[in-house]
Amino acid sequence: MSAVIISGKEIAGDIYAHLADPIKSIGERIERQPGLAVVLVGDNPASQVYVRMKTRMCQKLGIYSEQITLDAKASHEEVLSTVRSLNENHAIDGILVQLPLPPQCTESEIIDAISPDKDVDGFHPMNVGRLLIGSPAFIPCTPFGVWVMLAKGGFSPEGKHVVIVGRSNIVGKPIFSILCQKMKYANATVTLCHSRTPNLPEVTRSADILIAAIGRANFITADMVKPGAVVIDVGINRVDDTDSENGYRLVGDVSYDEVSQIASAITPVPGGVGPMTIAMLMYNTVLSCSRRYSVPFVPIIK
Ligand code: GUN
């Protein structure tokens, strides 16, 4: 039996529809659009693509966006001062520094410099801590997207065993923080695995909901999945493909063809978690502006 496909594209469309009213109300109330600043340091091709997609979506929705592109050799101090000036910029409600940064920049110090009130990525230690204790200010965009996909897709994690493969600060750990909370659409028993977990296939086979976020192409194979499990693929990996125009194609962390034969539901790559990440960034930006100016904002998950 083939799995149901959970379309991130479709659920992202629902998020954009949800944002139309608050964007309009903000325009009427403060006579400007919500504003997002994206800082890109260097010329990493994947980062350039992601930043372009974020900027385009802002334009489409009526969100003001500023892209600040710094040279790959920009100093740590230069990046810090860019972030500090955006903290003071009244037209900007959200600041995103695209990761990874070049080696001369200390990532943690730059994230620390972002005002927690404008940290729409949810990476500042204050927001990481708030998420863990169950009073989030901003939920990181990819984990938020995964959560909304499960909730809106009709796959509530309540009472389920969720296994996450990958312990990054951006994805694995925050998904754990969300799904273990005592709240609606959470209340899961969560296991966080990684590359050094012994007997990994045995653990993943015990998952009702399996979330792959390890950053390795086709890592999760059919023998690692319980029949009927819900599989969320966070990976976006470039693999060589001579048939493709640009010489590569994108695949997830899950061997889609084989796993889709035994899972009950699965997210595709592309068109799964990727569009949700962008949608939740737009959501966090509008939320930030609404908070700063006390404009009513209805949460997407109540
Ligand atoms: N690089 C990969 N994913 C992300 C993300 O969600 N936010 C930022 N700032 N950089 C990233």
PDB file of C-alpha atoms and ligand atoms in Angstrom:
ATOM      1  CA  MET A   1       0.000   0.000   0.000  1.00  0.00           C
ATOM      2  CA  SER A   2       1.289   3.425  -0.855  1.00  0.00           C
ATOM      3  CA  ALA A   3       1.417   6.212   1.774  1.00  0.00           C
ATOM      4  CA  VAL A   4      -0.727   9.327   1.826  1.00  0.00           C
ATOM      5  CA  ILE A   5       1.405  12.304   0.764  1.00  0.00           C
ATOM      6  CA  ILE A   6       1.396  15.173   3.271  1.00  0.00           C
ATOM      7  CA  SER A   7       1.719  18.261   1.090  1.00  0.00           C
ATOM      8  CA  GLY A   8       3.680  21.063   2.715  1.00  0.00           C
ATOM      9  CA  LYS A   9       2.838  23.242  -0.250  1.00  0.00           C
ATOM     10  CA  GLU A  10      -0.870  22.919   0.472  1.00  0.00           C
ATOM     11  CA  ILE A  11      -0.606  23.523   4.239  1.00  0.00           C
ATOM     12  CA  ALA A  12       1.735  26.485   3.603  1.00  0.00           C
ATOM     13  CA  GLY A  13      -1.069  27.917   1.438  1.00  0.00           C
ATOM     14  CA  ASP A  14      -3.394  27.744   4.463  1.00  0.00           C
ATOM     15  CA  ILE A  15      -0.800  29.666   6.527  1.00  0.00           C
ATOM     16  CA  TYR A  16      -0.632  32.406   3.904  1.00  0.00           C
ATOM     17  CA  ALA A  17      -4.428  32.659   3.876  1.00  0.00           C
ATOM     18  CA  HIS A  18      -4.313  32.940   7.695  1.00  0.00           C
ATOM     19  CA  LEU A  19      -1.820  35.835   7.471  1.00  0.00           C
ATOM     20  CA  ALA A  20      -3.829  37.946   5.013  1.00  0.00           C
ATOM     21  CA  ASP A  21      -6.059  39.548   7.692  1.00  0.00           C
ATOM     22  CA  PRO A  22      -3.328  40.490  10.186  1.00  0.00           C
ATOM     23  CA  ILE A  23      -1.158  41.927   7.380  1.00  0.00           C
ATOM     24  CA  LYS A  24      -4.129  44.075   6.318  1.00  0.00           C
ATOM     25  CA  SER A  25      -4.857  45.153   9.931  1.00  0.00           C
ATOM     26  CA  ILE A  26      -1.211  46.073  10.481  1.00  0.00           C
ATOM     27  CA  GLY A  27      -1.260  48.227   7.334  1.00  0.00           C
ATOM     28  CA  GLU A  28      -4.369  50.063   8.576  1.00  0.00           C
ATOM     29  CA  ARG A  29      -3.105  50.453  12.153  1.00  0.00           C
ATOM     30  CA  ILE A  30       0.536  51.499  11.700  1.00  0.00           C
ATOM     31  CA  GLU A  31       0.590  52.479   8.020  1.00  0.00           C
ATOM     32  CA  ARG A  32       3.440  50.218   7.106  1.00  0.00           C
ATOM     33  CA  GLN A  33       4.013  46.586   6.243  1.00  0.00           C
ATOM     34  CA  PRO A  34       5.556  44.041   8.616  1.00  0.00           C
ATOM     35  CA  GLY A  35       9.312  44.053   7.878  1.00  0.00           C
ATOM     36  CA  LEU A  36      11.868  41.245   7.617  1.00  0.00           C
ATOM     37  CA  ALA A  37      15.633  41.666   7.249  1.00  0.00           C
ATOM     38  CA  VAL A  38      17.678  38.764   5.913  1.00  0.00           C
ATOM     39  CA  VAL A  39      21.447  38.869   6.329  1.00  0.00           C
ATOM     40  CA  LEU A  40      23.457  36.702   3.923  1.00  0.00           C
ATOM     41  CA  VAL A  41      27.222  36.464   4.388  1.00  0.00           C
ATOM     42  CA  GLY A  42      29.140  35.012   1.447  1.00  0.00           C
ATOM     43  CA  ASP A  43      28.015  33.149  -1.640  1.00  0.00           C
ATOM     44  CA  ASN A  44      26.929  29.675  -0.529  1.00  0.00           C
ATOM     45  CA  PRO A  45      24.695  28.641  -3.482  1.00  0.00           C
ATOM     46  CA  ALA A  46      22.093  26.832  -1.337  1.00  0.00           C
ATOM     47  CA  SER A  47      21.850  29.822   1.050  1.00  0.00           C
ATOM     48  CA  GLN A  48      21.423  32.163  -1.928  1.00  0.00           C
ATOM     49  CA  VAL A  49      18.498  30.056  -3.168  1.00  0.00           C
ATOM     50  CA  TYR A  50      16.832  29.976   0.285  1.00  0.00           C
ATOM     51  CA  VAL A  51      17.250  33.729   0.786  1.00  0.00           C
ATOM     52  CA  ARG A  52      15.809  34.452  -2.658  1.00  0.00           C
ATOM     53  CA  MET A  53      12.768  32.282  -1.889  1.00  0.00           C
ATOM     54  CA  LYS A  54      12.200  34.089   1.431  1.00  0.00           C
ATOM     55  CA  THR A  55      12.458  37.539  -0.198  1.00  0.00           C
ATOM     56  CA  ARG A  56      10.086  36.533  -3.015  1.00  0.00           C
ATOM     57  CA  MET A  57       7.491  35.262  -0.577  1.00  0.00           C
ATOM     58  CA  CYS A  58       7.656  38.557   1.369  1.00  0.00           C
ATOM     59  CA  GLN A  59       6.916  40.462  -1.850  1.00  0.00           C
ATOM     60  CA  LYS A  60       4.008  38.172  -2.660  1.00  0.00           C
ATOM     61  CA  LEU A  61       2.393  38.621   0.765  1.00  0.00           C
ATOM     62  CA  GLY A  62       2.966  42.348   1.264  1.00  0.00           C
ATOM     63  CA  ILE A  63       5.784  42.030   3.794  1.00  0.00           C
ATOM     64  CA  TYR A  64       8.575  44.584   3.481  1.00  0.00           C
ATOM     65  CA  SER A  65      11.941  42.842   3.089  1.00  0.00           C
ATOM     66  CA  GLU A  66      15.536  43.966   3.178  1.00  0.00           C
ATOM     67  CA  GLN A  67      18.348  41.711   2.063  1.00  0.00           C
ATOM     68  CA  ILE A  68      21.792  42.619   3.363  1.00  0.00           C
ATOM     69  CA  THR A  69      24.493  40.726   1.496  1.00  0.00           C
ATOM     70  CA  LEU A  70      27.993  40.834   2.951  1.00  0.00           C
ATOM     71  CA  ASP A  71      31.173  39.602   1.333  1.00  0.00           C
ATOM     72  CA  ALA A  72      32.373  36.073   2.202  1.00  0.00           C
ATOM     73  CA  LYS A  73      35.392  37.759   3.845  1.00  0.00           C
ATOM     74  CA  ALA A  74      33.262  40.140   5.963  1.00  0.00           C
ATOM     75  CA  SER A  75      34.622  40.354   9.496  1.00  0.00           C
ATOM     76  CA  HIS A  76      32.814  39.079  12.568  1.00  0.00           C
ATOM     77  CA  GLU A  77      32.541  42.718  13.759  1.00  0.00           C
ATOM     78  CA  GLU A  78      30.952  43.776  10.484  1.00  0.00           C
ATOM     79  CA  VAL A  79      28.235  41.135  10.813  1.00  0.00           C
ATOM     80  CA  LEU A  80      27.692  42.087  14.465  1.00  0.00           C
ATOM     81  CA  SER A  81      27.294  45.761  13.639  1.00  0.00           C
ATOM     82  CA  THR A  82      24.838  44.900  10.828  1.00  0.00           C
ATOM     83  CA  VAL A  83      22.701  42.955  13.311  1.00  0.00           C
ATOM     84  CA  ARG A  84      22.888  45.744  15.913  1.00  0.00           C
ATOM     85  CA  SER A  85      21.747  48.367  13.438  1.00  0.00           C
ATOM     86  CA  LEU A  86      18.794  46.144  12.409  1.00  0.00           C
ATOM     87  CA  ASN A  87      17.853  45.819  16.095  1.00  0.00           C
ATOM     88  CA  GLU A  88      17.410  49.633  16.126  1.00  0.00           C
ATOM     89  CA  ASN A  89      15.622  49.838  12.758  1.00  0.00           C
ATOM     90  CA  HIS A  90      11.917  50.570  13.395  1.00  0.00           C
ATOM     91  CA  ALA A  91      10.855  49.286   9.947  1.00  0.00           C
ATOM     92  CA  ILE A  92      12.184  45.823  10.794  1.00  0.00           C
ATOM     93  CA  ASP A  93      10.182  43.383  12.924  1.00  0.00           C
ATOM     94  CA  GLY A  94      12.188  40.248  12.165  1.00  0.00           C
ATOM     95  CA  ILE A  95      15.900  39.569  11.668  1.00  0.00           C
ATOM     96  CA  LEU A  96      17.262  36.393  10.110  1.00  0.00           C
ATOM     97  CA  VAL A  97      20.960  35.693   9.705  1.00  0.00           C
ATOM     98  CA  GLN A  98      21.235  32.886   7.159  1.00  0.00           C
ATOM     99  CA  LEU A  99      23.344  29.980   8.412  1.00  0.00           C
ATOM    100  CA  PRO A 100      25.946  28.619   7.978  1.00  0.00           C
ATOM    101  CA  LEU A 101      28.264  31.615   8.399  1.00  0.00           C
ATOM    102  CA  PRO A 102      31.867  31.706   7.130  1.00  0.00           C
ATOM    103  CA  PRO A 103      34.470  30.421   9.619  1.00  0.00           C
ATOM    104  CA  GLN A 104      35.722  33.887  10.731  1.00  0.00           C
ATOM    105  CA  CYS A 105      32.254  34.577  12.212  1.00  0.00           C
ATOM    106  CA  THR A 106      31.356  33.081  15.578  1.00  0.00           C
ATOM    107  CA  GLU A 107      27.799  31.931  15.019  1.00  0.00           C
ATOM    108  CA  SER A 108      26.751  31.874  18.682  1.00  0.00           C
ATOM    109  CA  GLU A 109      27.893  35.472  19.298  1.00  0.00           C
ATOM    110  CA  ILE A 110      26.049  36.725  16.240  1.00  0.00           C
ATOM    111  CA  ILE A 111      22.841  34.944  17.239  1.00  0.00           C
ATOM    112  CA  ASP A 112      23.221  36.363  20.781  1.00  0.00           C
ATOM    113  CA  ALA A 113      23.356  39.864  19.279  1.00  0.00           C
ATOM    114  CA  ILE A 114      19.913  39.580  17.642  1.00  0.00           C
ATOM    115  CA  SER A 115      17.226  41.235  19.754  1.00  0.00           C
ATOM    116  CA  PRO A 116      15.111  38.359  21.177  1.00  0.00           C
ATOM    117  CA  ASP A 117      12.006  40.407  20.221  1.00  0.00           C
ATOM    118  CA  LYS A 118      13.019  40.311  16.544  1.00  0.00           C
ATOM    119  CA  ASP A 119      14.463  36.795  16.545  1.00  0.00           C
ATOM    120  CA  VAL A 120      11.992  35.273  14.072  1.00  0.00           C
ATOM    121  CA  ASP A 121      14.305  32.249  13.677  1.00  0.00           C
ATOM    122  CA  GLY A 122      13.900  31.480  17.385  1.00  0.00           C
ATOM    123  CA  PHE A 123      17.639  30.770  17.705  1.00  0.00           C
ATOM    124  CA  HIS A 124      18.513  33.255  20.496  1.00  0.00           C
ATOM    125  CA  PRO A 125      19.257  31.407  23.778  1.00  0.00           C
ATOM    126  CA  MET A 126      16.375  33.290  25.433  1.00  0.00           C
ATOM    127  CA  ASN A 127      13.929  31.902  22.851  1.00  0.00           C
ATOM    128  CA  VAL A 128      15.496  28.422  22.956  1.00  0.00           C
ATOM    129  CA  GLY A 129      14.965  28.392  26.727  1.00  0.00           C
ATOM    130  CA  ARG A 130      11.420  29.724  26.472  1.00  0.00           C
ATOM    131  CA  LEU A 131      10.505  26.980  24.011  1.00  0.00           C
ATOM    132  CA  LEU A 132      11.920  24.305  26.304  1.00  0.00           C
ATOM    133  CA  ILE A 133       9.958  25.526  29.345  1.00  0.00           C
ATOM    134  CA  GLY A 134       6.754  25.740  27.324  1.00  0.00           C
ATOM    135  CA  SER A 135       6.289  29.507  26.967  1.00  0.00           C
ATOM    136  CA  PRO A 136       7.589  30.149  23.453  1.00  0.00           C
ATOM    137  CA  ALA A 137       8.090  33.619  21.997  1.00  0.00           C
ATOM    138  CA  PHE A 138       9.227  32.487  18.549  1.00  0.00           C
ATOM    139  CA  ILE A 139       9.276  28.839  17.514  1.00  0.00           C
ATOM    140  CA  PRO A 140      12.102  28.036  15.030  1.00  0.00           C
ATOM    141  CA  CYS A 141      10.649  27.896  11.534  1.00  0.00           C
ATOM    142  CA  THR A 142      11.428  24.330  10.412  1.00  0.00           C
ATOM    143  CA  PRO A 143      10.367  22.670  13.711  1.00  0.00           C
ATOM    144  CA  PHE A 144       7.281  24.902  13.752  1.00  0.00           C
ATOM    145  CA  GLY A 145       6.519  23.803  10.182  1.00  0.00           C
ATOM    146  CA  VAL A 146       6.826  20.129  11.125  1.00  0.00           C
ATOM    147  CA  TRP A 147       4.493  20.631  14.084  1.00  0.00           C
ATOM    148  CA  VAL A 148       1.885  22.496  12.008  1.00  0.00           C
ATOM    149  CA  MET A 149       2.057  19.812   9.302  1.00  0.00           C
ATOM    150  CA  LEU A 150       1.336  17.110  11.862  1.00  0.00           C
ATOM    151  CA  ALA A 151      -1.445  19.080  13.556  1.00  0.00           C
ATOM    152  CA  LYS A 152      -3.145  20.376  10.406  1.00  0.00           C
ATOM    153  CA  GLY A 153      -2.511  17.178   8.443  1.00  0.00           C
ATOM    154  CA  GLY A 154      -4.525  15.176  10.972  1.00  0.00           C
ATOM    155  CA  PHE A 155      -1.555  13.343  12.512  1.00  0.00           C
ATOM    156  CA  SER A 156      -1.603  14.621  16.078  1.00  0.00           C
ATOM    157  CA  PRO A 157       1.440  13.421  18.069  1.00  0.00           C
ATOM    158  CA  GLU A 158      -0.645  13.118  21.277  1.00  0.00           C
ATOM    159  CA  GLY A 159       0.057   9.789  22.956  1.00  0.00           C
ATOM    160  CA  LYS A 160       2.357   8.694  20.141  1.00  0.00           C
ATOM    161  CA  HIS A 161       5.992   7.652  20.185  1.00  0.00           C
ATOM    162  CA  VAL A 162       7.884  10.197  18.112  1.00  0.00           C
ATOM    163  CA  VAL A 163      11.448   9.359  17.109  1.00  0.00           C
ATOM    164  CA  ILE A 164      13.615  12.202  15.828  1.00  0.00           C
ATOM    165  CA  VAL A 165      16.825  11.323  13.978  1.00  0.00           C
ATOM    166  CA  GLY A 166      19.195  14.307  14.200  1.00  0.00           C
ATOM    167  CA  ARG A 167      20.134  16.496  17.170  1.00  0.00           C
ATOM    168  CA  SER A 168      20.831  19.882  15.570  1.00  0.00           C
ATOM    169  CA  ASN A 169      20.010  23.114  17.395  1.00  0.00           C
ATOM    170  CA  ILE A 170      17.983  24.241  14.368  1.00  0.00           C
ATOM    171  CA  VAL A 171      15.777  21.170  13.902  1.00  0.00           C
ATOM    172  CA  GLY A 172      16.158  18.079  16.124  1.00  0.00           C
ATOM    173  CA  LYS A 173      16.382  19.683  19.552  1.00  0.00           C
ATOM    174  CA  PRO A 174      13.569  22.242  19.048  1.00  0.00           C
ATOM    175  CA  ILE A 175      11.221  19.560  17.639  1.00  0.00           C
ATOM    176  CA  PHE A 176      11.891  17.618  20.834  1.00  0.00           C
ATOM    177  CA  SER A 177      11.113  20.761  22.903  1.00  0.00           C
ATOM    178  CA  ILE A 178       7.773  21.245  21.153  1.00  0.00           C
ATOM    179  CA  LEU A 179       6.445  17.696  21.025  1.00  0.00           C
ATOM    180  CA  CYS A 180       7.262  16.777  24.635  1.00  0.00           C
ATOM    181  CA  GLN A 181       5.189  19.703  26.005  1.00  0.00           C
ATOM    182  CA  LYS A 182       2.028  19.166  27.977  1.00  0.00           C
ATOM    183  CA  MET A 183      -0.289  20.790  25.441  1.00  0.00           C
ATOM    184  CA  LYS A 184      -2.660  20.130  22.570  1.00  0.00           C
ATOM    185  CA  TYR A 185      -1.047  18.566  19.468  1.00  0.00           C
ATOM    186  CA  ALA A 186       2.014  17.646  21.582  1.00  0.00           C
ATOM    187  CA  ASN A 187       1.936  15.274  24.613  1.00  0.00           C
ATOM    188  CA  ALA A 188       4.158  12.817  22.776  1.00  0.00           C
ATOM    189  CA  THR A 189       6.782  10.444  24.104  1.00  0.00           C
ATOM    190  CA  VAL A 190       9.835  11.701  22.265  1.00  0.00           C
ATOM    191  CA  THR A 191      13.121   9.917  21.561  1.00  0.00           C
ATOM    192  CA  LEU A 192      15.967  12.021  20.156  1.00  0.00           C
ATOM    193  CA  CYS A 193      18.493   9.904  18.222  1.00  0.00           C
ATOM    194  CA  HIS A 194      21.644  10.758  16.320  1.00  0.00           C
ATOM    195  CA  SER A 195      24.482   9.254  14.319  1.00  0.00           C
ATOM    196  CA  ARG A 196      25.984   7.622  17.426  1.00  0.00           C
ATOM    197  CA  THR A 197      22.801   6.018  18.718  1.00  0.00           C
ATOM    198  CA  PRO A 198      23.384   2.257  19.087  1.00  0.00           C
ATOM    199  CA  ASN A 199      20.881   0.006  17.317  1.00  0.00           C
ATOM    200  CA  LEU A 200      19.362   2.962  15.474  1.00  0.00           C
ATOM    201  CA  PRO A 201      17.103   0.863  13.176  1.00  0.00           C
ATOM    202  CA  GLU A 202      15.631  -0.833  16.215  1.00  0.00           C
ATOM    203  CA  VAL A 203      14.778   2.557  17.767  1.00  0.00           C
ATOM    204  CA  THR A 204      13.383   4.053  14.563  1.00  0.00           C
ATOM    205  CA  ARG A 205      11.232   0.945  14.034  1.00  0.00           C
ATOM    206  CA  SER A 206       9.508   1.724  17.328  1.00  0.00           C
ATOM    207  CA  ALA A 207       8.303   5.122  16.049  1.00  0.00           C
ATOM    208  CA  ASP A 208       4.659   5.912  15.343  1.00  0.00           C
ATOM    209  CA  ILE A 209       5.929   9.189  13.911  1.00  0.00           C
ATOM    210  CA  LEU A 210       9.462   9.231  12.508  1.00  0.00           C
ATOM    211  CA  ILE A 211      11.164  12.570  11.856  1.00  0.00           C
ATOM    212  CA  ALA A 212      14.345  12.438   9.762  1.00  0.00           C
ATOM    213  CA  ALA A 213      16.651  15.430  10.192  1.00  0.00           C
ATOM    214  CA  ILE A 214      20.163  14.038   9.963  1.00  0.00           C
ATOM    215  CA  GLY A 215      21.270  15.676   6.717  1.00  0.00           C
ATOM    216  CA  ARG A 216      22.243  12.491   4.861  1.00  0.00           C
ATOM    217  CA  ALA A 217      20.637  11.609   1.535  1.00  0.00           C
ATOM    218  CA  ASN A 218      18.321   8.556   1.628  1.00  0.00           C
ATOM    219  CA  PHE A 219      19.541   7.606   5.136  1.00  0.00           C
ATOM    220  CA  ILE A 220      16.223   6.167   6.362  1.00  0.00           C
ATOM    221  CA  THR A 221      15.497   2.915   4.543  1.00  0.00           C
ATOM    222  CA  ALA A 222      12.361   0.764   4.624  1.00  0.00           C
ATOM    223  CA  ASP A 223      13.831  -1.670   7.186  1.00  0.00           C
ATOM    224  CA  MET A 224      14.086   1.261   9.662  1.00  0.00           C
ATOM    225  CA  VAL A 225      10.369   2.095   9.519  1.00  0.00           C
ATOM    226  CA  LYS A 226       7.413   0.469  11.271  1.00  0.00           C
ATOM    227  CA  PRO A 227       4.623  -0.420   8.811  1.00  0.00           C
ATOM    228  CA  GLY A 228       1.954   2.274   9.059  1.00  0.00           C
ATOM    229  CA  ALA A 229       4.243   4.934  10.591  1.00  0.00           C
ATOM    230  CA  VAL A 230       3.964   8.623   9.681  1.00  0.00           C
ATOM    231  CA  VAL A 231       7.287   9.791   8.201  1.00  0.00           C
ATOM    232  CA  ILE A 232       8.385  13.430   8.107  1.00  0.00           C
ATOM    233  CA  ASP A 233      11.457  14.134   5.986  1.00  0.00           C
ATOM    234  CA  VAL A 234      13.269  17.353   6.927  1.00  0.00           C
ATOM    235  CA  GLY A 235      16.323  16.668   4.760  1.00  0.00           C
ATOM    236  CA  ILE A 236      17.190  18.630   1.637  1.00  0.00           C
ATOM    237  CA  ASN A 237      20.300  17.095   0.040  1.00  0.00           C
ATOM    238  CA  ARG A 238      21.829  17.714  -3.359  1.00  0.00           C
ATOM    239  CA  VAL A 239      22.828  14.534  -5.204  1.00  0.00           C
ATOM    240  CA  ASP A 240      24.549  14.349  -8.583  1.00  0.00           C
ATOM    241  CA  ASP A 241      22.175  13.787 -11.489  1.00  0.00           C
ATOM    242  CA  THR A 242      23.562  14.009 -14.995  1.00  0.00           C
ATOM    243  CA  ASP A 243      20.009  13.927 -16.427  1.00  0.00           C
ATOM    244  CA  SER A 244      19.155  17.169 -14.669  1.00  0.00           C
ATOM    245  CA  GLU A 245      19.804  20.591 -16.231  1.00  0.00           C
ATOM    246  CA  ASN A 246      21.902  21.841 -13.297  1.00  0.00           C
ATOM    247  CA  GLY A 247      23.684  18.530 -12.686  1.00  0.00           C
ATOM    248  CA  TYR A 248      21.975  17.723  -9.405  1.00  0.00           C
ATOM    249  CA  ARG A 249      18.602  16.949  -7.861  1.00  0.00           C
ATOM    250  CA  LEU A 250      17.217  17.349  -4.366  1.00  0.00           C
ATOM    251  CA  VAL A 251      16.456  14.332  -2.192  1.00  0.00           C
ATOM    252  CA  GLY A 252      15.481  13.997   1.448  1.00  0.00           C
ATOM    253  CA  ASP A 253      16.946  11.998   4.330  1.00  0.00           C
ATOM    254  CA  VAL A 254      14.380   9.273   3.604  1.00  0.00           C
ATOM    255  CA  SER A 255      14.575   6.716   0.782  1.00  0.00           C
ATOM    256  CA  TYR A 256      11.242   7.888  -0.514  1.00  0.00           C
ATOM    257  CA  ASP A 257      10.433   5.153  -3.051  1.00  0.00           C
ATOM    258  CA  GLU A 258      10.824   2.266  -0.614  1.00  0.00           C
ATOM    259  CA  VAL A 259       9.595   3.969   2.580  1.00  0.00           C
ATOM    260  CA  SER A 260       6.441   5.299   0.894  1.00  0.00           C
ATOM    261  CA  GLN A 261       5.457   1.657   0.291  1.00  0.00           C
ATOM    262  CA  ILE A 262       5.204   0.885   4.027  1.00  0.00           C
ATOM    263  CA  ALA A 263       4.487   4.229   5.759  1.00  0.00           C
ATOM    264  CA  SER A 264       0.874   5.353   6.183  1.00  0.00           C
ATOM    265  CA  ALA A 265       1.791   8.970   5.397  1.00  0.00           C
ATOM    266  CA  ILE A 266       4.966  10.696   4.222  1.00  0.00           C
ATOM    267  CA  THR A 267       6.228  14.147   3.263  1.00  0.00           C
ATOM    268  CA  PRO A 268       7.825  14.536  -0.181  1.00  0.00           C
ATOM    269  CA  VAL A 269      11.089  16.345  -1.016  1.00  0.00           C
ATOM    270  CA  PRO A 270      10.708  18.864  -2.486  1.00  0.00           C
ATOM    271  CA  GLY A 271       7.217  20.112  -1.591  1.00  0.00           C
ATOM    272  CA  GLY A 272       7.124  18.874   2.015  1.00  0.00           C
ATOM    273  CA  VAL A 273       8.822  20.541   4.968  1.00  0.00           C
ATOM    274  CA  GLY A 274      10.664  23.102   2.770  1.00  0.00           C
ATOM    275  CA  PRO A 275       7.606  25.251   1.920  1.00  0.00           C
ATOM    276  CA  MET A 276       6.512  25.063   5.568  1.00  0.00           C
ATOM    277  CA  THR A 277       9.812  26.578   6.758  1.00  0.00           C
ATOM    278  CA  ILE A 278       9.245  29.637   4.584  1.00  0.00           C
ATOM    279  CA  ALA A 279       5.578  29.884   5.618  1.00  0.00           C
ATOM    280  CA  MET A 280       6.474  29.824   9.329  1.00  0.00           C
ATOM    281  CA  LEU A 281       9.101  32.537   8.797  1.00  0.00           C
ATOM    282  CA  MET A 282       6.400  34.739   7.276  1.00  0.00           C
ATOM    283  CA  TYR A 283       4.117  33.808  10.182  1.00  0.00           C
ATOM    284  CA  ASN A 284       6.764  34.707  12.795  1.00  0.00           C
ATOM    285  CA  THR A 285       7.447  38.047  11.078  1.00  0.00           C
ATOM    286  CA  VAL A 286       3.761  39.017  11.083  1.00  0.00           C
ATOM    287  CA  LEU A 287       3.442  37.748  14.676  1.00  0.00           C
ATOM    288  CA  SER A 288       6.428  39.875  15.728  1.00  0.00           C
ATOM    289  CA  CYS A 289       4.973  43.027  14.159  1.00  0.00           C
ATOM    290  CA  SER A 290       1.528  42.316  15.656  1.00  0.00           C
ATOM    291  CA  ARG A 291       3.090  41.975  19.118  1.00  0.00           C
ATOM    292  CA  ARG A 292       5.164  45.113  18.858  1.00  0.00           C
ATOM    293  CA  TYR A 293       2.094  47.191  17.935  1.00  0.00           C
ATOM    294  CA  SER A 294      -0.590  45.258  19.841  1.00  0.00           C
ATOM    295  CA  VAL A 295      -2.475  44.251  16.682  1.00  0.00           C
ATOM    296  CA  PRO A 296      -4.723  41.197  17.280  1.00  0.00           C
ATOM    297  CA  PHE A 297      -3.196  37.963  15.951  1.00  0.00           C
ATOM    298  CA  VAL A 298      -4.918  34.574  16.020  1.00  0.00           C
ATOM    299  CA  PRO A 299      -2.420  31.700  16.505  1.00  0.00           C
ATOM    300  CA  ILE A 300      -2.437  29.002  13.820  1.00  0.00           C
ATOM    301  CA  ILE A 301      -2.547  26.286  16.485  1.00  0.00           C
ATOM    302  CA  LYS A 302      -4.976  26.944  19.312  1.00  0.00           C
TER     303      LYS A 302
HETATM  304  N1  GUN B   1      20.077  27.572   7.445  1.00  0.00           N
HETATM  305  C1  GUN B   1      19.363  26.438   7.278  1.00  0.00           C
HETATM  306  N2  GUN B   1      18.144  26.530   7.863  1.00  0.00           N
HETATM  307  C2  GUN B   1      18.104  27.766   8.408  1.00  0.00           C
HETATM  308  C3  GUN B   1      17.104  28.458   9.149  1.00  0.00           C
HETATM  309  O1  GUN B   1      16.016  27.944   9.432  1.00  0.00           O
HETATM  310  N3  GUN B   1      17.422  29.718   9.529  1.00  0.00           N
HETATM  311  C4  GUN B   1      18.632  30.287   9.241  1.00  0.00           C
HETATM  312  N4  GUN B   1      18.852  31.523   9.682  1.00  0.00           N
HETATM  313  N5  GUN B   1      19.577  29.671   8.561  1.00  0.00           N
HETATM  314  C5  GUN B   1      19.308  28.421   8.139  1.00  0.00           C
END
